[in-house]
Every structure is written in structure tokens, then in C-alpha cells.
mmCIF file of C-alpha atoms in Angstrom:
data_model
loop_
_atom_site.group_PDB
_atom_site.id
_atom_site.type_symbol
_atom_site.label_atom_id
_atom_site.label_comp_id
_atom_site.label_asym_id
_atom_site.label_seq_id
_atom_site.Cartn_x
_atom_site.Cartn_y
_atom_site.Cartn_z
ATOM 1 C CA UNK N 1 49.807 -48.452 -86.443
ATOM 2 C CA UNK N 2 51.260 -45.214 -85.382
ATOM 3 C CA UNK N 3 50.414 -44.353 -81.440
ATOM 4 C CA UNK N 4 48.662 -41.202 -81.583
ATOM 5 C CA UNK N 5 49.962 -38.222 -79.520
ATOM 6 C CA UNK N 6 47.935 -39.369 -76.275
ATOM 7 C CA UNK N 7 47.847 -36.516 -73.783
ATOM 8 C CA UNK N 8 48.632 -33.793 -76.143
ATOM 9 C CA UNK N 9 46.259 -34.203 -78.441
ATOM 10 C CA UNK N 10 44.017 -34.543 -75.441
ATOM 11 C CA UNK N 11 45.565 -32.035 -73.296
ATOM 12 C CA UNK N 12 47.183 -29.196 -75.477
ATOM 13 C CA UNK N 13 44.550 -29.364 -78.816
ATOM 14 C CA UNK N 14 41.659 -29.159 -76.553
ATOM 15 C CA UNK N 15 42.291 -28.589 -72.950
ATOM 16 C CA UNK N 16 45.197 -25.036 -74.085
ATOM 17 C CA UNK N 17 42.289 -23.179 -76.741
ATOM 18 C CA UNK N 18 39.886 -23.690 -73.996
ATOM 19 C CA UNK N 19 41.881 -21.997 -72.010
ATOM 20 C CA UNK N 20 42.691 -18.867 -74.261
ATOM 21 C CA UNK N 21 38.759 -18.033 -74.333
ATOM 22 C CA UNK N 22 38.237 -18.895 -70.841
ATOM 23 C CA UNK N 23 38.323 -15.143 -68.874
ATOM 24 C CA UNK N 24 38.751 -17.023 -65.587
ATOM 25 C CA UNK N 25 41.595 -18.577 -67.002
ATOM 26 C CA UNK N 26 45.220 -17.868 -65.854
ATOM 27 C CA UNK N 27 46.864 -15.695 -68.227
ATOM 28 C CA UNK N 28 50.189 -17.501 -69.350
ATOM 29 C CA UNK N 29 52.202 -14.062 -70.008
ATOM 30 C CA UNK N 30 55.483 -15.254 -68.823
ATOM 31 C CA UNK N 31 57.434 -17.950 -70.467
ATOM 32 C CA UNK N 32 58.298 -21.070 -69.408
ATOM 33 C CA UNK N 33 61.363 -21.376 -67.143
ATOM 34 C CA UNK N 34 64.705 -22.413 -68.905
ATOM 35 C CA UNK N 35 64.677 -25.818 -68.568
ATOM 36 C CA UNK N 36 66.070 -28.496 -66.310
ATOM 37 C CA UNK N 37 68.756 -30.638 -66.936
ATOM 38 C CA UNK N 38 68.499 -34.610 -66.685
ATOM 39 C CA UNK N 39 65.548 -36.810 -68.132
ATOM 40 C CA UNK N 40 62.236 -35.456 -68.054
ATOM 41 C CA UNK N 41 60.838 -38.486 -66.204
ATOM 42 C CA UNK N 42 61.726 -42.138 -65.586
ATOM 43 C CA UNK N 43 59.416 -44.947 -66.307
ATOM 44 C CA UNK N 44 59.940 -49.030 -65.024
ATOM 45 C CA UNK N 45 63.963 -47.569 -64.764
ATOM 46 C CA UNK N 46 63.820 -46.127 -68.809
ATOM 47 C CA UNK N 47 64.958 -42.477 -68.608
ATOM 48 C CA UNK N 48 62.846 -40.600 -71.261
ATOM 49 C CA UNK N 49 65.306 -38.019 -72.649
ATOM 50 C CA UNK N 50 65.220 -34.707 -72.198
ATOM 51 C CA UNK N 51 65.616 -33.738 -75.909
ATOM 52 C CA UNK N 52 62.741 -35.383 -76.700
ATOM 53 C CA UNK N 53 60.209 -32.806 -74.879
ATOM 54 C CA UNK N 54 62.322 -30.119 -76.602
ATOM 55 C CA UNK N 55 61.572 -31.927 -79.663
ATOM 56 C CA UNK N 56 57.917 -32.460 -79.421
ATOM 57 C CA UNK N 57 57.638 -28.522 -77.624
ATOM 58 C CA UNK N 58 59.248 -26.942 -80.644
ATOM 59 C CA UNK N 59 56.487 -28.683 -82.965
ATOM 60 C CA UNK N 60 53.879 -27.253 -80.839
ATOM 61 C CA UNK N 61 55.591 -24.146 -80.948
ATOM 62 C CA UNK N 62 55.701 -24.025 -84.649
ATOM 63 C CA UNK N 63 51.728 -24.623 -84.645
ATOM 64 C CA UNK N 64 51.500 -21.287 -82.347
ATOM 65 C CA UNK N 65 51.379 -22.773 -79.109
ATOM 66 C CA UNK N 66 53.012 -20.767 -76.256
ATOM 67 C CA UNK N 67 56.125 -22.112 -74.952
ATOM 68 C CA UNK N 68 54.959 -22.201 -70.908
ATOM 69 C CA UNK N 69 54.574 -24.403 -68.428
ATOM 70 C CA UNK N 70 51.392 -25.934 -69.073
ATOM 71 C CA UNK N 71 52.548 -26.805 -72.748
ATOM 72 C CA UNK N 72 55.698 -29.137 -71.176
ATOM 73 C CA UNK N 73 53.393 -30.764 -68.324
ATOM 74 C CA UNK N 74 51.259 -31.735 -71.350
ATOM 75 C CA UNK N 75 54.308 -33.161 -73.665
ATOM 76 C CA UNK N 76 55.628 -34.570 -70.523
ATOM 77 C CA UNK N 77 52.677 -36.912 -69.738
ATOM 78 C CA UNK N 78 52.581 -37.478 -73.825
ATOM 79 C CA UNK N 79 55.668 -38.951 -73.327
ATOM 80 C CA UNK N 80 55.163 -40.750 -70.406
ATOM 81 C CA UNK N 81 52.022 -42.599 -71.670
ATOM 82 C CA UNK N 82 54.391 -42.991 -74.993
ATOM 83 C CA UNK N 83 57.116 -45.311 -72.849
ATOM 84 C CA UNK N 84 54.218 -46.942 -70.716
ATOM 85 C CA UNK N 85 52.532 -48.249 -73.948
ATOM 86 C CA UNK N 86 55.997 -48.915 -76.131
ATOM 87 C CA UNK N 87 57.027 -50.931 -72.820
ATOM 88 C CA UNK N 88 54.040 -52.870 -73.121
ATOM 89 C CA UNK N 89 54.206 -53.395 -76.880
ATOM 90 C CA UNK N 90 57.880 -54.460 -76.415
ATOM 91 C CA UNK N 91 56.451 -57.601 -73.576
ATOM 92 C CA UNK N 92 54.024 -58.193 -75.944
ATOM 93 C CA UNK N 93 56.623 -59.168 -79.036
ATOM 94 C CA UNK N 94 54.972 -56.573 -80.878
ATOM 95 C CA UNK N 95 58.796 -55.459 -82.314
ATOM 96 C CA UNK N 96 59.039 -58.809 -83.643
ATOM 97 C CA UNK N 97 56.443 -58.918 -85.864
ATOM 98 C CA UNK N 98 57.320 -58.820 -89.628
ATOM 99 C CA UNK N 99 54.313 -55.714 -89.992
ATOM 100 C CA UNK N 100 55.540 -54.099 -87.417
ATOM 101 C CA UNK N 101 58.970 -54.373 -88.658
ATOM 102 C CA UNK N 102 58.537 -53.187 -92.032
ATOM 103 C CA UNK N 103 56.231 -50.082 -91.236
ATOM 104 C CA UNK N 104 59.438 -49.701 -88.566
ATOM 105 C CA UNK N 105 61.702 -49.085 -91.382
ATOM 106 C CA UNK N 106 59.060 -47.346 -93.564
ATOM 107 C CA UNK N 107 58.868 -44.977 -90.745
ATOM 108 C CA UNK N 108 62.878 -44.555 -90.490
ATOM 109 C CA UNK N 109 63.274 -44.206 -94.227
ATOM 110 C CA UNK N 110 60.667 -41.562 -94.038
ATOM 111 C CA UNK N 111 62.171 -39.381 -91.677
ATOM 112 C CA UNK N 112 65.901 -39.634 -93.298
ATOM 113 C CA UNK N 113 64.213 -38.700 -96.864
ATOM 114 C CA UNK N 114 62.374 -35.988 -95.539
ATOM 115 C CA UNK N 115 65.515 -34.683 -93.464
ATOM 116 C CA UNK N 116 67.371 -34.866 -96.538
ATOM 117 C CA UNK N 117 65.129 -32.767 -98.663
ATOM 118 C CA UNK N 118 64.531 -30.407 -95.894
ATOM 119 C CA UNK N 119 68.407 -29.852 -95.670
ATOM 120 C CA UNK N 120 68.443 -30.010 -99.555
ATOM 121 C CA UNK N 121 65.932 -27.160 -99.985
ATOM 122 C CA UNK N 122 67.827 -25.193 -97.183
ATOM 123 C CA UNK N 123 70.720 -24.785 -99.404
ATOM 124 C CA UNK N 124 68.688 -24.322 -102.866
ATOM 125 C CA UNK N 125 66.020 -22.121 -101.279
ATOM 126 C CA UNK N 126 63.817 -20.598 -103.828
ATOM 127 C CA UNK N 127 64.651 -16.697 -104.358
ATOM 128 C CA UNK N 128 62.921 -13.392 -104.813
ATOM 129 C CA UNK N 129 64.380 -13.479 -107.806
ATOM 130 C CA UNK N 130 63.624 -17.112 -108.997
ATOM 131 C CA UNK N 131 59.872 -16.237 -108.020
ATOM 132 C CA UNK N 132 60.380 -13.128 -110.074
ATOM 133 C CA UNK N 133 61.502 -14.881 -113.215
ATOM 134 C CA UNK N 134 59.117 -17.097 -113.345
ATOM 135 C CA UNK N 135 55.882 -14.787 -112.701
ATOM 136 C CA UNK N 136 58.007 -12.469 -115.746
ATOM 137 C CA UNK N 137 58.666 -16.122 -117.880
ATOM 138 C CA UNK N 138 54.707 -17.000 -117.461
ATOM 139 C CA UNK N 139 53.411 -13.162 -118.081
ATOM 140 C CA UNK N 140 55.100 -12.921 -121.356
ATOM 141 C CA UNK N 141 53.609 -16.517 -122.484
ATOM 142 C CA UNK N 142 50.313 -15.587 -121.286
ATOM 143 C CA UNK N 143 50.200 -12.374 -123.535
ATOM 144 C CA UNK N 144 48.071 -9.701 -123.168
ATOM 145 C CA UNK N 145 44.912 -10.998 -125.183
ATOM 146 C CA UNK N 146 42.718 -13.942 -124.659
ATOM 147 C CA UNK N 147 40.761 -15.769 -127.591
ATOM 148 C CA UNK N 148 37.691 -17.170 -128.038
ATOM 149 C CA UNK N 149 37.433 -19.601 -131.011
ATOM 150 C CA UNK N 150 35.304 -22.078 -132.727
ATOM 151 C CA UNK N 151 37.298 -25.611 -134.764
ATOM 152 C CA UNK N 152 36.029 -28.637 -136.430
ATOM 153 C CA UNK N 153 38.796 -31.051 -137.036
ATOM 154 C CA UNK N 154 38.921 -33.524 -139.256
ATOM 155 C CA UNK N 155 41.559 -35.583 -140.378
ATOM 156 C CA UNK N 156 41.619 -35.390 -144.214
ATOM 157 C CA UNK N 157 42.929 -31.900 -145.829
ATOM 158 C CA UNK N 158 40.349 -31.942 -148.806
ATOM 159 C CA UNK N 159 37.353 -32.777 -146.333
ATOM 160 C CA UNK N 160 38.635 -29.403 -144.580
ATOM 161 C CA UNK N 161 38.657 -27.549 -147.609
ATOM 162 C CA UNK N 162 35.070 -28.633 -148.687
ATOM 163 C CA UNK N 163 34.198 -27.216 -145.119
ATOM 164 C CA UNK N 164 35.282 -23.874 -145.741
ATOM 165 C CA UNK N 165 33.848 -24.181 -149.210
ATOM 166 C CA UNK N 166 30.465 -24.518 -147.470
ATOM 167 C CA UNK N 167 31.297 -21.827 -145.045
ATOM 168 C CA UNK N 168 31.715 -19.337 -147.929
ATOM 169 C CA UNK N 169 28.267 -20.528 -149.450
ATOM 170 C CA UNK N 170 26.576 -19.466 -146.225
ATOM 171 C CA UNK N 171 26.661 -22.859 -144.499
ATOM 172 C CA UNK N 172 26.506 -22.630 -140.730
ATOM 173 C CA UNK N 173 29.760 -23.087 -138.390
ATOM 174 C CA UNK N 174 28.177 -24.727 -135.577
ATOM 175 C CA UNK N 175 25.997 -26.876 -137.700
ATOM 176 C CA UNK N 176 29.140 -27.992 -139.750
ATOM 177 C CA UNK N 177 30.871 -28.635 -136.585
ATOM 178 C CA UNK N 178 28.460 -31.373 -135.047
ATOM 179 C CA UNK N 179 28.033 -32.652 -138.231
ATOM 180 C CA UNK N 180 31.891 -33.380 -139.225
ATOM 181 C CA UNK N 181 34.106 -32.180 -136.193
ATOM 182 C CA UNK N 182 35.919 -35.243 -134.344
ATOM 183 C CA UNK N 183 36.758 -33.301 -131.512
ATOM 184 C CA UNK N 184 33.654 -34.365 -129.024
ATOM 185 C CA UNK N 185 34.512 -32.300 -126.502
ATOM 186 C CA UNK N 186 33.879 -29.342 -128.435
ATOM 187 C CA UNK N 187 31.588 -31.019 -131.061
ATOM 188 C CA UNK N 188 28.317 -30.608 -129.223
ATOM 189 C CA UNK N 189 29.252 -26.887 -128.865
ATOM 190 C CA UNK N 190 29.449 -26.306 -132.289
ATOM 191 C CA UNK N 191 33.193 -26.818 -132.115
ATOM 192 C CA UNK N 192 32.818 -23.804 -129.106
ATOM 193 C CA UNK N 193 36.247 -22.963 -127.246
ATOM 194 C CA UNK N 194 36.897 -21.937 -124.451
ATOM 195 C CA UNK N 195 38.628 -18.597 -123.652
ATOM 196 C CA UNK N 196 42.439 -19.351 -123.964
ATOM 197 C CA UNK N 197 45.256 -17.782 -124.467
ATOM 198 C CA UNK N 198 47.552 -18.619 -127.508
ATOM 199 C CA UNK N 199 49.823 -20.540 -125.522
ATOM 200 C CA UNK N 200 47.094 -23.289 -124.614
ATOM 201 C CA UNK N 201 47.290 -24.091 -128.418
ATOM 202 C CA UNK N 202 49.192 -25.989 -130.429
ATOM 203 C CA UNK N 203 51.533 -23.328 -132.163
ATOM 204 C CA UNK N 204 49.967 -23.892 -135.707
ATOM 205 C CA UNK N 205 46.698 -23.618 -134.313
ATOM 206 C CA UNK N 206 47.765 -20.493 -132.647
ATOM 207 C CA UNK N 207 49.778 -19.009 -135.315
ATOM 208 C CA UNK N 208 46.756 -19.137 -137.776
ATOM 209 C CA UNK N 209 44.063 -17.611 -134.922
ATOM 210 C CA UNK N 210 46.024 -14.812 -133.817
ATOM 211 C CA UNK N 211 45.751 -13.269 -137.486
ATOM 212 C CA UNK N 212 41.985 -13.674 -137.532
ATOM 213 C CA UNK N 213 39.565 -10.474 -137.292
ATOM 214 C CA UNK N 214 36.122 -11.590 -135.274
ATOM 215 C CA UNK N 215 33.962 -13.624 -136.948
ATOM 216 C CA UNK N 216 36.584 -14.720 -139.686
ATOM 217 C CA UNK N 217 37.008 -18.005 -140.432
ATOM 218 C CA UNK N 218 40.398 -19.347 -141.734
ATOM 219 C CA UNK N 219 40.593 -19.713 -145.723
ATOM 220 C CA UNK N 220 42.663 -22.816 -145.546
ATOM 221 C CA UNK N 221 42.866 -25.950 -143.493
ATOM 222 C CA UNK N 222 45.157 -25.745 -140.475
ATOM 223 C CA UNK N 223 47.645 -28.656 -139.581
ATOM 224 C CA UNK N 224 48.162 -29.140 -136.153
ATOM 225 C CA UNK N 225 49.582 -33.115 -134.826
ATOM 226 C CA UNK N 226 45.613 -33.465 -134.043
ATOM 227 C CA UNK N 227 44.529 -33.284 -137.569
ATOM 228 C CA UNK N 228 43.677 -30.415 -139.644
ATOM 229 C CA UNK N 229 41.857 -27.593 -138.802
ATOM 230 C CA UNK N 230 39.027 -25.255 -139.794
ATOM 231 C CA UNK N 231 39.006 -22.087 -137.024
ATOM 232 C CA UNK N 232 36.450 -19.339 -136.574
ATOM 233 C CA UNK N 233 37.651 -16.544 -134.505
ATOM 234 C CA UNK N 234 34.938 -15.313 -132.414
ATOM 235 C CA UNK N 235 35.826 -12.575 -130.156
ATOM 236 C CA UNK N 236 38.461 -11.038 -127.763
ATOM 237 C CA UNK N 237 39.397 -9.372 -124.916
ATOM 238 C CA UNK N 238 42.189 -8.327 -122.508
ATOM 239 C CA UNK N 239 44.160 -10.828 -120.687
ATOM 240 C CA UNK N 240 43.958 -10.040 -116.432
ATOM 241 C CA UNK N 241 46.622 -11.049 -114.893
ATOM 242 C CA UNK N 242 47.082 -11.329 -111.118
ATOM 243 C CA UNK N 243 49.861 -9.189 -109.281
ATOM 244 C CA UNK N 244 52.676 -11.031 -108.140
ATOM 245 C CA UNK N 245 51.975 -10.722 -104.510
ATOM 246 C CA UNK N 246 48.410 -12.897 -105.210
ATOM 247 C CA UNK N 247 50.873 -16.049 -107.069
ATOM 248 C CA UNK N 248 53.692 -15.965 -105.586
ATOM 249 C CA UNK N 249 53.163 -18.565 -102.643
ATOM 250 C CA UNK N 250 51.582 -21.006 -106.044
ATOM 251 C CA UNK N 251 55.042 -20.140 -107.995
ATOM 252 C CA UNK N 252 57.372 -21.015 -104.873
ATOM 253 C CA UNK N 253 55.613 -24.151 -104.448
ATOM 254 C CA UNK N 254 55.865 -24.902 -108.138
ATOM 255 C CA UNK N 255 59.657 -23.895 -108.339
ATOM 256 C CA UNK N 256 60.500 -25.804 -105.032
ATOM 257 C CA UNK N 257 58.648 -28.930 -106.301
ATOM 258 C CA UNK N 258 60.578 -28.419 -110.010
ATOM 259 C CA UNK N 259 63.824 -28.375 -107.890
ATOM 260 C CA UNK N 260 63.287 -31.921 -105.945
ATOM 261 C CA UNK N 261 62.222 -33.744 -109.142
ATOM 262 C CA UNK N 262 65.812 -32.694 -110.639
ATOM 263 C CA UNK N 263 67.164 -33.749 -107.695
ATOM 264 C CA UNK N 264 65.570 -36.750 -108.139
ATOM 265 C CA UNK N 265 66.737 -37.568 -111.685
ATOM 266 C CA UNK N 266 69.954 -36.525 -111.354
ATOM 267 C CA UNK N 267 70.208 -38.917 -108.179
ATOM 268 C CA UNK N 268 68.368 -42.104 -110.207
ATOM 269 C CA UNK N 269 70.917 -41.275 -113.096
ATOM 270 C CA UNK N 270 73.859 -42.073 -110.927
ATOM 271 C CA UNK N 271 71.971 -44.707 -109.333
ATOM 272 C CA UNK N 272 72.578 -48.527 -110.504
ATOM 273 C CA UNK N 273 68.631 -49.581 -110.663
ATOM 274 C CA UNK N 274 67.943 -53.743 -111.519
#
């Protein structure tokens, strides 16, 4: 089990926002002074390292905590209670245990994996321009025009054409569809779509809607890898598409997430797995 951060999460994530509403409070407008050299403290003879307060200070930091001296008192009792109770655990055998040990190493390959990435993605940062590519890439798949379609599939050609023979006799679409359609997620609907854009479609499927005027319903079956086809077109309307500046946070995510998974196969292709 992980020790928690004892008397900064105590201290500094309840005592320090306290403290900013609190009009009687100090105000903490100059910095902290540079720091001193040596350990920050010494506990049972173990000198707790200075680096590790700069460590912990920068995290804080990071989160938007000021950099002052009431921030460092606070990481350096964290760490003190840290060495009191690792001191303790060490009497007690606890580094001996095999659960220990494993979540021990767990813990270390977690760190070097996530220092790796982090150094990884430092040098194949996502640009401006990747971001742009991809918000252009996605735009001109989206289209301008969204559809809104009825289907029934079934899996026999003939059985598709006697459904558009019916059709042309004045039979009902939606009736026809929860009748034969074996698509149940749209069956109930009367073989009702959703508004999509081409793209969502299988391309056949697609190819054959696009070329549809409202309320037309296609005079021959449709083969798409589901089955075949019969589509009514039922309206339209203007695709709206969000600015760049609203999706670009999504697309970096997406792009930086696409970049560690090739990463990751090219690294398991050199690898010798068993």
C-alpha cells in the first residue's frame, strides 16, 4: 500500500486554500528564499536529501501552489513523517515481504515507463501543424451534409427485391422494416437511422444514399458485408462543425495517444516475446 502524502495532504491541500480566503491571513507575496544547502532534516542519523523537497515542491508547484515558505515547512514534515514510518516498516520486515516486493518493482517499472514516454513525447511533440492536419483530414471525411435514413436488411437479394416490389405497390417502410429487417437495433424504429454522416457507413451503403432525393427509396438491393440493403432517404441538413480552437485539446490527445501505440508496436516487433 502506497503511504499517502501525510502532512501535505493535511497541511498544504487544506491548511494553504484556507489560508488564501482567510483576510487575516498573512499575505505570502514574496517568494521563498533560495534554498539551503545540505539535507533538509535528519531522522534516527538518515539524512533526507535535499532534492527530494525540490522534488515534491515542484509537484505542488505544478498544481498552482506558491513556491514560499509555508509550502517547504509543509513538504518538509511530509518527508519527515515519510522516513519515520519507512524506518519503522523497514524494523518491521515489511521490505521482505514477497507483496511488498513485487508492488516495489511494480512501482519502479512504473516510474521508468512513464519517464520514458514522457522523454519520448518530448522529442515527438504533437505540432500546430499535426493538430491542423488532422482537424483538415477529419473535416473533409465528415462532409458538409448529414443524412437521415431508414434500412431493412436482409440477407437474401430476391427477398430485398420483393421488398421494394411492395414498396412500389404502396406498402409501408416502417411496417416492412419490423416485419423483415434483421437489424434490431433499428428494427423497432422502422429500420429509423440516426443522423450520420456518409462516412459512418459502409461505403456501398453510402454510395447508394448519397444519390437519393428525400423520401426515395433505392430501386435495387444494396450489398454491403452486413447483408443487402433496402434504404429510404429521409431528409437532410447541413453538417456543423466545431472550430478548431473547440477540438483541438481532443485531437492532441488523440494524435499523442496514436504516437505511443506505434511506439509500442514498433518496440514489441523488435522484441523476442515467448
Amino acid at each position: 500500500m502506497k503511504i499517502p502524502l501525510l502532512a501535505l495532504a493535511a497541511s498544504a491541500a487544506l491548511a494553504f486554500p484556507a489560508q488564501a480566503q482567510d483576510p487575516a491571513a498573512k499575505p505570502a507575496a514574496k517568494a521563498a528564499a533560495k534554498p539551503a544547502a545540505g539535507p533538509v532534516a535528519t531522522v534516527n542519523g538518515t539524512a533526507i536529501a535535499r532534492a527530494r523537497m525540490d522534488y515534491l515542491v515542484r509537484q505542488q508547484t505544478a498544481r498552482g501552489a506558491p513556491d514560499n515558505e509555508q509550502l517547504r515547512a509543509a513538504v518538509r514534515e511530509d518527508l519527515i513523517n515519510r522516513e519515520i514510518v519507512a524506518q519503522e516498516a523497514a524494523r518491521a520486515g515489511m521490505a521482505k515481504k514477497h507483496e511488498v516486493q513485487m508492488q516495489l518493482d511494480m512501482a519502479r517499472q512504473e516510474v521508468l515507463v512513464g519517464a520514458f514516454l514522457s522523454d519520448y513525447l518530448r522529442t515527438h511533440a504533437v505540432t500546430d501543424p499535426d493538430v491542423q492536419k488532422e482537424y483538415d483530414r477529419a473535416r473533409t471525411q465528415t462532409g458538409t451534409t448529414e443524412y437521415r435514413a431508414r434500412h431493412i436488411l436482409v440477407q437474401d437479394e430476391e427477398e430485398a427485391k420483393k421488398i421494394i416490389a411492395e414498396l412500389k405497390k404502396g406498402g409501408k417502410f416502417d411496417e416492412l422494416a419490423k416485419k423483415s429487417s434483421k437489424d434490431e437495433g433499428t428494427r423497432e424504429r422502422g429500420g429509423e437511422l440516426d443522423w450520420n454522416v456518409p462516412a459512418a457507413y459502409d461505403k456501398a451503403f453510402a454510395d447508394a444514399m448519397v444519390k437519393l432525393e428525400k423520401g426515395q427509396v433505392t430501386s435495387e438491393p444494396v450489398q454491403s458485408r452486413f447483408g443487402f440493403h433496402v434504404i429510404q432517404l429521409d431528409d437532410t441538413r447541413a453538417v456543423s462543425f466545431p472550430p478548431l480552437a473547440q477540438v483541438k485539446p481532443q485531437i492532441q490527445q488523440r494524435l499523442t495517444r496514436q504516437k505511443v501505440e506505434v511506439l509500442l508496436r514498433d518496440l514489441r516487433a523488435k522484441a523476442k516475446i515467448e
